[in-house]
Coordinates of C-alpha atoms and ligand atoms in Angstrom, one line a residue:
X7 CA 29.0 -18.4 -51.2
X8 CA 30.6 -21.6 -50.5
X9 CA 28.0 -23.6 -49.4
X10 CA 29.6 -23.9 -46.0
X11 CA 27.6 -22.7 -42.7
X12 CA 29.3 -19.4 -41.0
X13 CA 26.2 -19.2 -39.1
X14 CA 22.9 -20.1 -37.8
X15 CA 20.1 -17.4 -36.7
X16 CA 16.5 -18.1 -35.7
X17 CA 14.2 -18.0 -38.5
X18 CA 10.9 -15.4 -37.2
X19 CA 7.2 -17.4 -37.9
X20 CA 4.2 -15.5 -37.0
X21 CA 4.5 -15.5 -33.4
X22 CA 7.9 -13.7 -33.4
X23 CA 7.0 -10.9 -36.1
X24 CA 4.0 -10.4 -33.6
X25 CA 6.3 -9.6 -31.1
X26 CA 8.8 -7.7 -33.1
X27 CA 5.8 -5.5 -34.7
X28 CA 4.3 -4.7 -31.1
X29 CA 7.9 -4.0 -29.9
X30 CA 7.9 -1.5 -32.6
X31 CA 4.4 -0.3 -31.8
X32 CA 4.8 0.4 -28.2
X33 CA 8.0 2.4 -29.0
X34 CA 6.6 4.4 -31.5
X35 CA 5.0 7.3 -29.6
X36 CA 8.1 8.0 -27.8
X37 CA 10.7 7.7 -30.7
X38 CA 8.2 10.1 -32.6
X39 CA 7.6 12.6 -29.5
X40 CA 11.8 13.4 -29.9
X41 CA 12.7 16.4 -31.4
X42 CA 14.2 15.6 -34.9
X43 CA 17.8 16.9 -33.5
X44 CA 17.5 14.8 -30.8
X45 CA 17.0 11.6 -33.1
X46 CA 19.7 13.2 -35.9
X47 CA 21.7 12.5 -32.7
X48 CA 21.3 9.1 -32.4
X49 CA 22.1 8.6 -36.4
X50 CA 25.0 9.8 -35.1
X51 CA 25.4 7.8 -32.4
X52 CA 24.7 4.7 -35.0
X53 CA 27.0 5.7 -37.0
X54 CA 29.9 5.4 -34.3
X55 CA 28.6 2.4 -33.2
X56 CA 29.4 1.1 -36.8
X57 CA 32.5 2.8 -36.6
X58 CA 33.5 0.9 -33.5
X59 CA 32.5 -2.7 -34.9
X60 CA 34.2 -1.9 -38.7
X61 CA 36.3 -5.1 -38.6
X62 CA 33.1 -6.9 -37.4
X63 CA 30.9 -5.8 -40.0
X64 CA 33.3 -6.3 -42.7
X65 CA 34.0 -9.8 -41.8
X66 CA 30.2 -10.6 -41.3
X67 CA 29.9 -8.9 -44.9
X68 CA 32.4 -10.8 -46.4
X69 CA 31.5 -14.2 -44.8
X70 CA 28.1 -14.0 -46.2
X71 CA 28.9 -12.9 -50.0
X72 CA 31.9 -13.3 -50.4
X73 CA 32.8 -10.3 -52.0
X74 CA 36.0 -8.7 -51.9
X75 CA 37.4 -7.3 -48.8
X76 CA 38.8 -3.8 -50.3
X77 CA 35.1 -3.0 -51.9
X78 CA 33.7 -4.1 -48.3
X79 CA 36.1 -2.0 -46.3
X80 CA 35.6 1.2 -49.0
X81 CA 32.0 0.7 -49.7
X82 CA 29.5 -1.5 -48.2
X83 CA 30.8 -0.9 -44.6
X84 CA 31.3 2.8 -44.9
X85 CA 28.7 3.7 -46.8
X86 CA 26.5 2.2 -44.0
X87 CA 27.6 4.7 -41.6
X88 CA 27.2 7.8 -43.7
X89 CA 23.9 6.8 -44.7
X90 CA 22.6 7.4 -41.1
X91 CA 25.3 10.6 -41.0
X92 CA 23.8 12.2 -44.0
X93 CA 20.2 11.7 -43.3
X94 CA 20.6 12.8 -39.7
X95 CA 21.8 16.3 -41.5
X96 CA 19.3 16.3 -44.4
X97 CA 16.9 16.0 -41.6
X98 CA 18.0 18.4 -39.1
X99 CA 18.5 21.1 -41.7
X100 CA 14.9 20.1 -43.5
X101 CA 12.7 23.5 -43.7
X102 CA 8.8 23.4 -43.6
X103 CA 6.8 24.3 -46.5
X104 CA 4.5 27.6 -46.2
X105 CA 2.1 29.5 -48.6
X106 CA 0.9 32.6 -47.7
X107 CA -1.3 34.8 -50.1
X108 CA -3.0 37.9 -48.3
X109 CA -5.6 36.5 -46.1
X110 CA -4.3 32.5 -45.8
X111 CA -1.5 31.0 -44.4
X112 CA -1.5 27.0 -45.2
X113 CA 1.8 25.1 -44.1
X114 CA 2.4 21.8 -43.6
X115 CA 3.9 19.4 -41.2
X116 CA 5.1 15.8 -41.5
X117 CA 4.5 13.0 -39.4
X118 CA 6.1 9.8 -39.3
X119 CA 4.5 6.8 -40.6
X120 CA 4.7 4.9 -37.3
X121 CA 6.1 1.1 -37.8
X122 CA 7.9 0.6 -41.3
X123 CA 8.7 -2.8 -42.2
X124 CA 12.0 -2.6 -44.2
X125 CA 13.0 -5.7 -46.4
X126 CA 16.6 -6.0 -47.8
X127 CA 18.3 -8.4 -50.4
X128 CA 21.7 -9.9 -50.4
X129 CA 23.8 -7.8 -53.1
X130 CA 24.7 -5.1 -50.9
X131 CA 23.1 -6.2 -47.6
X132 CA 24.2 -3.6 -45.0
X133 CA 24.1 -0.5 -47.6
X134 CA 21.0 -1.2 -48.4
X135 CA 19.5 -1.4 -45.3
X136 CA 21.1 1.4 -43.6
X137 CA 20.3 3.5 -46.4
X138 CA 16.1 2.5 -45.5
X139 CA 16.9 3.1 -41.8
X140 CA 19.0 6.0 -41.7
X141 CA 15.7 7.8 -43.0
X142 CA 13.2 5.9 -41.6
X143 CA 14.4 6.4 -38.3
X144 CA 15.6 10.0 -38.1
X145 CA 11.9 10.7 -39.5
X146 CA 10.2 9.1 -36.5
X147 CA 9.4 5.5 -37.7
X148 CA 10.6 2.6 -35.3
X149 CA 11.4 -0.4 -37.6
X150 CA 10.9 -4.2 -38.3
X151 CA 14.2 -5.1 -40.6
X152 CA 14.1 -8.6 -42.3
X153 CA 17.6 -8.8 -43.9
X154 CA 18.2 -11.7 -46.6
X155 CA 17.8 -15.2 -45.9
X156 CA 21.2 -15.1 -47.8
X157 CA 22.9 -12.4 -46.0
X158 CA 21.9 -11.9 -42.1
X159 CA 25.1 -11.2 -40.5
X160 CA 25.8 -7.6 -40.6
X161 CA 21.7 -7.3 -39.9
X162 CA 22.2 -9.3 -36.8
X163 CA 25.4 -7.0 -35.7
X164 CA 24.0 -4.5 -36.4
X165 CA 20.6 -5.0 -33.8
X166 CA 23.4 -5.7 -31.7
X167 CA 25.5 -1.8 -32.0
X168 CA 21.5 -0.5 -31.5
X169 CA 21.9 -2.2 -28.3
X170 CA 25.5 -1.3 -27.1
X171 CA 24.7 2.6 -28.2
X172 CA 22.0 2.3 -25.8
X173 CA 18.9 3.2 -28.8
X174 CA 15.5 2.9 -26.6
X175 CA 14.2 -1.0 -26.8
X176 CA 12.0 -1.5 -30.0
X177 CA 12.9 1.3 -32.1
X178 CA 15.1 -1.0 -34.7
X179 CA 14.0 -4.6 -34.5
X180 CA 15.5 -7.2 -36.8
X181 CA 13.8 -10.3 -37.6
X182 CA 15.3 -13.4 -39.9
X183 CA 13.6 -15.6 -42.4
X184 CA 12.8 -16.3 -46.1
X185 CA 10.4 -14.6 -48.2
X186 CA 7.3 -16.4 -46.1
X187 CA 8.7 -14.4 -42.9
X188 CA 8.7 -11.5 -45.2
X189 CA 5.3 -12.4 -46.1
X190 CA 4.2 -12.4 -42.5
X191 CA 6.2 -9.2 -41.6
X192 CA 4.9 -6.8 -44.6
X193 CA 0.9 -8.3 -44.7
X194 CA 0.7 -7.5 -40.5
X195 CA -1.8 -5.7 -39.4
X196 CA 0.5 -3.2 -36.9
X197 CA 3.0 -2.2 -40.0
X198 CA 1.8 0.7 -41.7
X199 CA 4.5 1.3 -44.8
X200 CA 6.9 -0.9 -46.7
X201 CA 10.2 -0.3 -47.7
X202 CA 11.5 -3.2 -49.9
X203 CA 14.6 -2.9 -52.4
X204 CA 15.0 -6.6 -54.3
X205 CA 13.6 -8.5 -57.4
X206 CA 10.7 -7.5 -59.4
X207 CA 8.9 -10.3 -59.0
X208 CA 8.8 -10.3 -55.0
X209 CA 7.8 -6.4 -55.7
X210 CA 4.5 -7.7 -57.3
X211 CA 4.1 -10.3 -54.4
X212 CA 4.2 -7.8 -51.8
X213 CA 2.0 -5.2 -53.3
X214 CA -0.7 -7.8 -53.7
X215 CA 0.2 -8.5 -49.7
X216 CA -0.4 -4.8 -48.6
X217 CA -3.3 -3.9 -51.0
X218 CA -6.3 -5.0 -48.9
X219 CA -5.0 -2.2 -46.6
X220 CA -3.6 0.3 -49.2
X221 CA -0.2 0.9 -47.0
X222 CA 2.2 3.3 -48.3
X223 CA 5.4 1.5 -50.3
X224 CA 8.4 2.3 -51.5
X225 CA 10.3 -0.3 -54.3
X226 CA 13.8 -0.7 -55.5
X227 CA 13.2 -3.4 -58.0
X228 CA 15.2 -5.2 -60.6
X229 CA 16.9 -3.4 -63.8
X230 CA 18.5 -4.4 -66.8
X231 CA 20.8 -1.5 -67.2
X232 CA 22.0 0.5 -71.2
X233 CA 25.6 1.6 -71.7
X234 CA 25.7 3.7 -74.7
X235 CA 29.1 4.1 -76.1
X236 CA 29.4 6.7 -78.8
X237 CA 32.5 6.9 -81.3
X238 CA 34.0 10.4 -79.6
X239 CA 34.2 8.6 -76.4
X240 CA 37.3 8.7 -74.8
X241 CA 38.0 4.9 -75.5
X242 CA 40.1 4.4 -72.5
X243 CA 37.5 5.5 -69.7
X244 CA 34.7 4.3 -71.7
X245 CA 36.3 0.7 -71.3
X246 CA 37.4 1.0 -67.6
X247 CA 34.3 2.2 -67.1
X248 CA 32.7 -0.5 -68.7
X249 CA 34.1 -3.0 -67.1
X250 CA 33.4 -1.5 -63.6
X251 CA 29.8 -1.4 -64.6
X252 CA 29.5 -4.6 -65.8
X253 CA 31.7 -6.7 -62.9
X254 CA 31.6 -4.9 -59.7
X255 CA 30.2 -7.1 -57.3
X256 CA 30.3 -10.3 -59.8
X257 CA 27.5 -8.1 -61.4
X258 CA 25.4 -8.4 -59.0
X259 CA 24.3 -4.8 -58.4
X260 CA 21.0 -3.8 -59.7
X261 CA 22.8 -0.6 -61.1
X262 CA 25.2 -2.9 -63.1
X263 CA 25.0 -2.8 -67.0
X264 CA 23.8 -5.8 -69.0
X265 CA 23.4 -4.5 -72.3
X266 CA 26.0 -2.2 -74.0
X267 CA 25.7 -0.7 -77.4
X268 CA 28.6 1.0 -79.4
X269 CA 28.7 2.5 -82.6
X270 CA 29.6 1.4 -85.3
X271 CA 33.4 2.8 -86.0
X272 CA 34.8 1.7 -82.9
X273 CA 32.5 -1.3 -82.4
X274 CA 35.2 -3.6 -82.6
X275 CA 38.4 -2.3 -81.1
X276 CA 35.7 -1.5 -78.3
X277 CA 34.7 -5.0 -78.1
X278 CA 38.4 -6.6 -78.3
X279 CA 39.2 -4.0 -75.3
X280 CA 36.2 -5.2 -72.8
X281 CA 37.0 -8.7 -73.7
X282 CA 40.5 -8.7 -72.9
X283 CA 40.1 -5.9 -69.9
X284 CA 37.2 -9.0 -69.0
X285 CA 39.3 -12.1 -68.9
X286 CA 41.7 -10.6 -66.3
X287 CA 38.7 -9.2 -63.8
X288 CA 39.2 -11.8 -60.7
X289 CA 36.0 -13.9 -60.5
X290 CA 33.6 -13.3 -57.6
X291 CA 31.3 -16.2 -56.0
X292 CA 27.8 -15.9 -56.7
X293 CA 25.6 -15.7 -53.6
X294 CA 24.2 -19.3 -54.1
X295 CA 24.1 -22.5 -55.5
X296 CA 20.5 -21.7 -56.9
X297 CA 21.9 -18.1 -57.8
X298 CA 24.5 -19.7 -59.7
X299 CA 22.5 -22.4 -61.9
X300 CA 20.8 -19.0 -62.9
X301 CA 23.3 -17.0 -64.5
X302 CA 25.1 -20.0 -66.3
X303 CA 21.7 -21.2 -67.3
X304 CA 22.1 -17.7 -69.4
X305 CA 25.3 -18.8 -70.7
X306 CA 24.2 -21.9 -71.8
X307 CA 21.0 -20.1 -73.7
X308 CA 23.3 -17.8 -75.6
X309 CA 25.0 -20.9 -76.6
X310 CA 22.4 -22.2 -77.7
X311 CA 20.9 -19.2 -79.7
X312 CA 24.2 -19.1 -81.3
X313 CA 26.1 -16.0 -79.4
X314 CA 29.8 -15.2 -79.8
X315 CA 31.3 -15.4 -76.4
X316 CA 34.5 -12.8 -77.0
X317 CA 35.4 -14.1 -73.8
X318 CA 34.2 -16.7 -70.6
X319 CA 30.9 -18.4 -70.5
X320 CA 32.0 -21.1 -68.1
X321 CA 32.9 -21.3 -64.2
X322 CA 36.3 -22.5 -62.5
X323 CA 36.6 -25.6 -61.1
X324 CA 37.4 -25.8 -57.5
X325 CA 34.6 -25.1 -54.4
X326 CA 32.4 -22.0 -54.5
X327 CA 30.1 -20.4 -56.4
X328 CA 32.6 -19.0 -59.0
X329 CA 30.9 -18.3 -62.9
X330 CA 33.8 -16.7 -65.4
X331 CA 32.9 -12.8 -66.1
X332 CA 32.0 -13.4 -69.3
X333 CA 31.3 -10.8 -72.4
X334 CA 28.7 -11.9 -75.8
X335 CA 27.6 -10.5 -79.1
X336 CA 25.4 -11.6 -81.8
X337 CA 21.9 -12.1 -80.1
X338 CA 18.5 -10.4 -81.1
X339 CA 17.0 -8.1 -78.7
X340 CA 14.0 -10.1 -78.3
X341 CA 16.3 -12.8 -76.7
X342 CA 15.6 -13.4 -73.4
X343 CA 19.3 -12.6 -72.7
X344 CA 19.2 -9.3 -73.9
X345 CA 15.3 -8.9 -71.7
X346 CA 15.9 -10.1 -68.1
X347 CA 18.2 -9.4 -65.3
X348 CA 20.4 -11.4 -65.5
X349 CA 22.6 -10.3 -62.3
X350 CA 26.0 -11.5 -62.7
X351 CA 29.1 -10.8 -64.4
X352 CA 28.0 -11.0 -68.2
X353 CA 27.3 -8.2 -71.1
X354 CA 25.6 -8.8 -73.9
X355 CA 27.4 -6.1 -76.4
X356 CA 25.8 -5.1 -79.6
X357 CA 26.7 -2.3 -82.3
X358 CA 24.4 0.9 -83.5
X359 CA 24.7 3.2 -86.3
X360 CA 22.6 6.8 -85.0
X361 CA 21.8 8.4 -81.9
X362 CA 18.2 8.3 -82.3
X363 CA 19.0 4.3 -82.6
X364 CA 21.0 4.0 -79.1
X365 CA 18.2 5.9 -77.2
X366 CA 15.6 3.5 -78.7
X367 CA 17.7 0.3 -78.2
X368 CA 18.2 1.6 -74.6
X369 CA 14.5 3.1 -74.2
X370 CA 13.2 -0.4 -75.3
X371 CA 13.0 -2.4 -71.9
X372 CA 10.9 -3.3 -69.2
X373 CA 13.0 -2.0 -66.7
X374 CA 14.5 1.8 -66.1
X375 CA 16.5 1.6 -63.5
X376 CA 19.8 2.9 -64.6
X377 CA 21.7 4.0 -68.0
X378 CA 25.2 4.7 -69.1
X379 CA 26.6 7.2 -71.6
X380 CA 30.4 7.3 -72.6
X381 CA 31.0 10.3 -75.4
X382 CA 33.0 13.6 -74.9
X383 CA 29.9 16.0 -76.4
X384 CA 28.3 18.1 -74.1
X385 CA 25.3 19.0 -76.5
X386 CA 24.8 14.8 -77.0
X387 CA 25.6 13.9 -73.3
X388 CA 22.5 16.6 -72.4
X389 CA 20.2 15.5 -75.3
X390 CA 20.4 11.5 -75.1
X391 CA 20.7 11.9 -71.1
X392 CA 17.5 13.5 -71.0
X393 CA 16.0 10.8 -73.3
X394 CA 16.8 8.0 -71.5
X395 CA 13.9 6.4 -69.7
X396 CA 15.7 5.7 -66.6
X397 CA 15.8 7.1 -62.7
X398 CA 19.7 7.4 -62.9
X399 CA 21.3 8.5 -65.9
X400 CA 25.3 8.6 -65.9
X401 CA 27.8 10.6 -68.3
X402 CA 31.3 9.3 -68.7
X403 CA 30.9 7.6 -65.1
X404 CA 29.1 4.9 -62.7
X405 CA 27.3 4.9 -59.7
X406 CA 28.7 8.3 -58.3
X407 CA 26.4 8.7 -55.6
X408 CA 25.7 12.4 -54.1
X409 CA 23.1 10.7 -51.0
X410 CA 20.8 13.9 -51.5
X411 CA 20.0 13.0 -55.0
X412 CA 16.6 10.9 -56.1
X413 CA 17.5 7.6 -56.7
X414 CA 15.4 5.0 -58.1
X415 CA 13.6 3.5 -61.5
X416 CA 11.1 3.9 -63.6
X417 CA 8.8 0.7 -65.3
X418 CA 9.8 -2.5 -63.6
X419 CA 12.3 -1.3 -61.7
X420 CA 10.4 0.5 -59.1
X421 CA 7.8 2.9 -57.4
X422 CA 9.3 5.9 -55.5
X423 CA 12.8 7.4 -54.7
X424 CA 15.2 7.4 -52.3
X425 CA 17.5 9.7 -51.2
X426 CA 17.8 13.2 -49.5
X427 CA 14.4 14.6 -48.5
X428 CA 12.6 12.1 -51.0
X429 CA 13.3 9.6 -48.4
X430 CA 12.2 11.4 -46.0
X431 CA 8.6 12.2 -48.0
X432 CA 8.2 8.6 -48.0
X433 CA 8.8 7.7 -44.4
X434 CA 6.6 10.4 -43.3
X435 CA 2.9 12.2 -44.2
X436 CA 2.5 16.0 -44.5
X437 CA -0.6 17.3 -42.9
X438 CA -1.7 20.6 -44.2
X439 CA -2.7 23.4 -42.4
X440 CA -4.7 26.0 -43.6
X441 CA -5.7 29.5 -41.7
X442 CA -8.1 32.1 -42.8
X443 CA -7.1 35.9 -41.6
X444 CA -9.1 38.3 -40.7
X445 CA -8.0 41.7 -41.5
X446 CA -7.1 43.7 -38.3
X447 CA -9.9 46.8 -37.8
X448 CA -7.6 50.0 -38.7
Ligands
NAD24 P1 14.3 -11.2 -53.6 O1 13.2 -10.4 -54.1 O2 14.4 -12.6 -53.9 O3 14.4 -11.0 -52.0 C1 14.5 -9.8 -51.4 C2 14.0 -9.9 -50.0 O4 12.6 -10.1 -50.0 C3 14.6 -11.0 -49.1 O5 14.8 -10.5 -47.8 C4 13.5 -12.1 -49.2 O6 13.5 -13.0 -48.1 C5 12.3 -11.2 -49.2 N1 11.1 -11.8 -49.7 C6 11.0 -12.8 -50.7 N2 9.7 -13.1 -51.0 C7 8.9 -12.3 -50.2 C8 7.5 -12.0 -50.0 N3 6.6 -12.7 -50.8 N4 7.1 -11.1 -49.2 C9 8.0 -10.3 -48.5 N5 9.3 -10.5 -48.6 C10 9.8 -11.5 -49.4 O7 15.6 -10.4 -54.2 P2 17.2 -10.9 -54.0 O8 17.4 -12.0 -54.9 O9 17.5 -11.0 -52.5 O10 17.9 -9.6 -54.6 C11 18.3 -9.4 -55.9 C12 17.3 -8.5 -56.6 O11 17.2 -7.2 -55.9 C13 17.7 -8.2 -58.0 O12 16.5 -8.2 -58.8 C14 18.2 -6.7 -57.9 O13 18.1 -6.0 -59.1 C15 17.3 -6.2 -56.8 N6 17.9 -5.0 -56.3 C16 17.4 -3.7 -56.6 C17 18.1 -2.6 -56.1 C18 17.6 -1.2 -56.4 O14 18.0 -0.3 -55.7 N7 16.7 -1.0 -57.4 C19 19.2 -2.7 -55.2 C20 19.7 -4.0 -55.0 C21 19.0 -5.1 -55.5

């Protein structure tokens, strides 16, 4: 995030996947053979391990992204460890299906995949990834991570607490590189599901990679998220809200918003609100030099297709990858703006007139990953909730996360969900059983 080195790791070519994929083969038997409580003890076990090395992770975090150490220390890092707490109970607690009509009993049971390849981005590197292993693991996979090029600190700790809490050799193995490593890791021959969250684009690439041999994915892809504002919102938490959805993380979280629409009658006290709530958010580096070019190359098209900036549209001077959070109006729908993921700290914010208008303005996008509605109705929060074409709909809030939940998006923005025992669907394949009767001679 500054462009300085904090530190070097060995970049994977073929020869090292090959070893990290037959390290994960030969201990997947064993890993698979444990009874599920056995390996719900070991989430556990991880998750004190992470617990032990907090400071560690959160500087490894923080030296790679740059983001803020009180969202590090209250989310990243923590949320790590109760992904492998709550899968290990969502797991252990998991009954088995069974149908029984008079003369047939069918019932099913689940086995695991075998090797899962798990491929992370930078945003939220060590949530992200724990949130694929926690499951992936406690259903009986052993796993080959490849973290971000951007980002493999807290990977590279984290192989490390697998060591130190003594998990059997090759059940987690984690592998660095850029996309070609990726490319090696997700096409080999001994992986037999994919589990990749990051942009749409690398989606695409890497379901062309696994379709010769049809393997089982799972995609968290790109978004470019609605906030709908209505007029009998409660202006105060609509804007807070706003602004958290729009900035956390420099805005780059794939749940962030892009596009807001607000009605009419409040349209512009709304506005004058986010702006000036907008001007005092503390900038956040961007992840790269390359990352950065991006998102002011963004600024400088809505400058250029004649956008009101109500605030930003610049970066600071001074080192790192700093771009101003930065709020606009005044662009068509068809502008590219208002189309693709942008993925920093910028809103486009336009006005609507009816509800049936908001859903459609919302509705028409590529992506569906996530949506936003601020109004105190409960008839309308139900209605245009449940019209939303998106995995994650939210009502007068953002990204509260209860772990059981489905999570994921619809269109570009993904195939699958995560999250309570749809996580562990995924990393696992129900066989079913099927018995026929006989009746017992009376
Ligand atoms: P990216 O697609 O560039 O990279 C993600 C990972 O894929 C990296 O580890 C990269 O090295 C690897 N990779 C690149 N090319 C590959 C290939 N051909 N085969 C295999 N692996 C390859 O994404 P990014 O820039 O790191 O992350 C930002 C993107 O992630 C945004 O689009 C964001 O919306 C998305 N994202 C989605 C979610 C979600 O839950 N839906 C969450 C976080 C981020």
């Amino acid at each position: 995030m500054t462009g300085q080195v904090n530190r070097r790791v060995h970049e994977a070519d073929s020869a090292v996947v090959d070893k990290a994929v037959r390290a994960a083969r030969q201990a997947a038997p064993g890993w698979a053979a444990l009874p599920v409580a056995e390996r719900a003890t070991w989430m556990r076990r991880l998750s004190e391990g992470i617990e032990a090395r907090f400071d560690d992770l959160v500087a490894a975090e923080i030296a790679d992204t740059g983001k803020p150490l009180e969202q590090t220390r209250t989310l990243d890092i923590p949320r790590g460890a109760a992904n492998f707490r709550a899968f290990a109970e969502i797991a252990a607690q998991r009954p088995s299906e069974a149908f029984h009509l008079t003369d047939v009993l069918s019932y099913t049971v689940r086995r695991p995949l075998g090797v899962v390849a798990v491929v992370v981005p930078w945003n939220l590197p060590f949530l992200l990834m724990t949130w694929k292993l926690g499951p992936a693991l406690v259903a009986g996979n052993t796993v080959v991570v490849k973290p971000s090029e951007n980002t493999p600190g807290s990977a590279a700790l984290f192989a490390q607490i697998c060591a130190d809490v003594g998990l059997p050799p090759g059940v987690v193995n984690v592998i660095h590189g850029y996309g070609t490593t990726g490319q090696l890791l997700v096409s080999h021959e001994g992986v037999d599901g994919v589990t990749f969250t990051g942009s749409t684009r690398t989606g695409s690439s890497i379901m062309k990679s696994v379709a010769d041999r049809v393997k089982p994915i799972s995609f968290e892809l790109g978004g470019k998220n609605a906030g709908l504002v209505f007029a009998d919102a409660d202006l105060d938490r609509a804007v807070e809200g706003s602004v958290r959805s729009v900035f956390t993380n420099g805005g780059q979280v794939c749940l962030c918003t892009e596009r807001l629409y607000v009605e009419r009658p409040i349209f512009e006290e709304f506005c004058a609100r986010l702006a000036e709530k907008a001007a005092s958010v503390t900038p956040q580096p961007m992840i790269s030099a390359e990352h950065r070019e991006k998102v002011l190359s963004f600024y400088a098209l809505a400058r250029d297709e004649g956008a009101k900036f109500l605030t930003g549209g610049g970066a600071p001077e001074g080192p790192g990858y700093f771009v101003e959070p930065t709020v606009v109006t005044g662009l068509p729908e068809s502008s590219r703006f208002n189309r693709e993921e942008i993925f920093g700290p910028v809103c486009h914010v336009s006005p609507f007139d009816t509800e049936g208008e908001a859903v459609a303005l919302a509705n028409d996008s590529d992506y569906g990953l996530a949506a936003t509605l601020w109004t105190t109705s409960l008839d309308r929060a139900h209605r245009v909730a449940q019209r939303l074409e998106a995995g994650l709909v939210w009502v007068n809030t953002w990204y509260l996360r209860d772990l059981r939940t489905p999570f994921g998006g619809v269109k570009l923005s993904g195939i699958g969900r995560e999250g309570g025992t749809q996580s562990l669907d995924f990393y696992s394949e129900p066989t079913t059983i099927t018995i026929k009767l006989e009746s017992a001679d009376e």
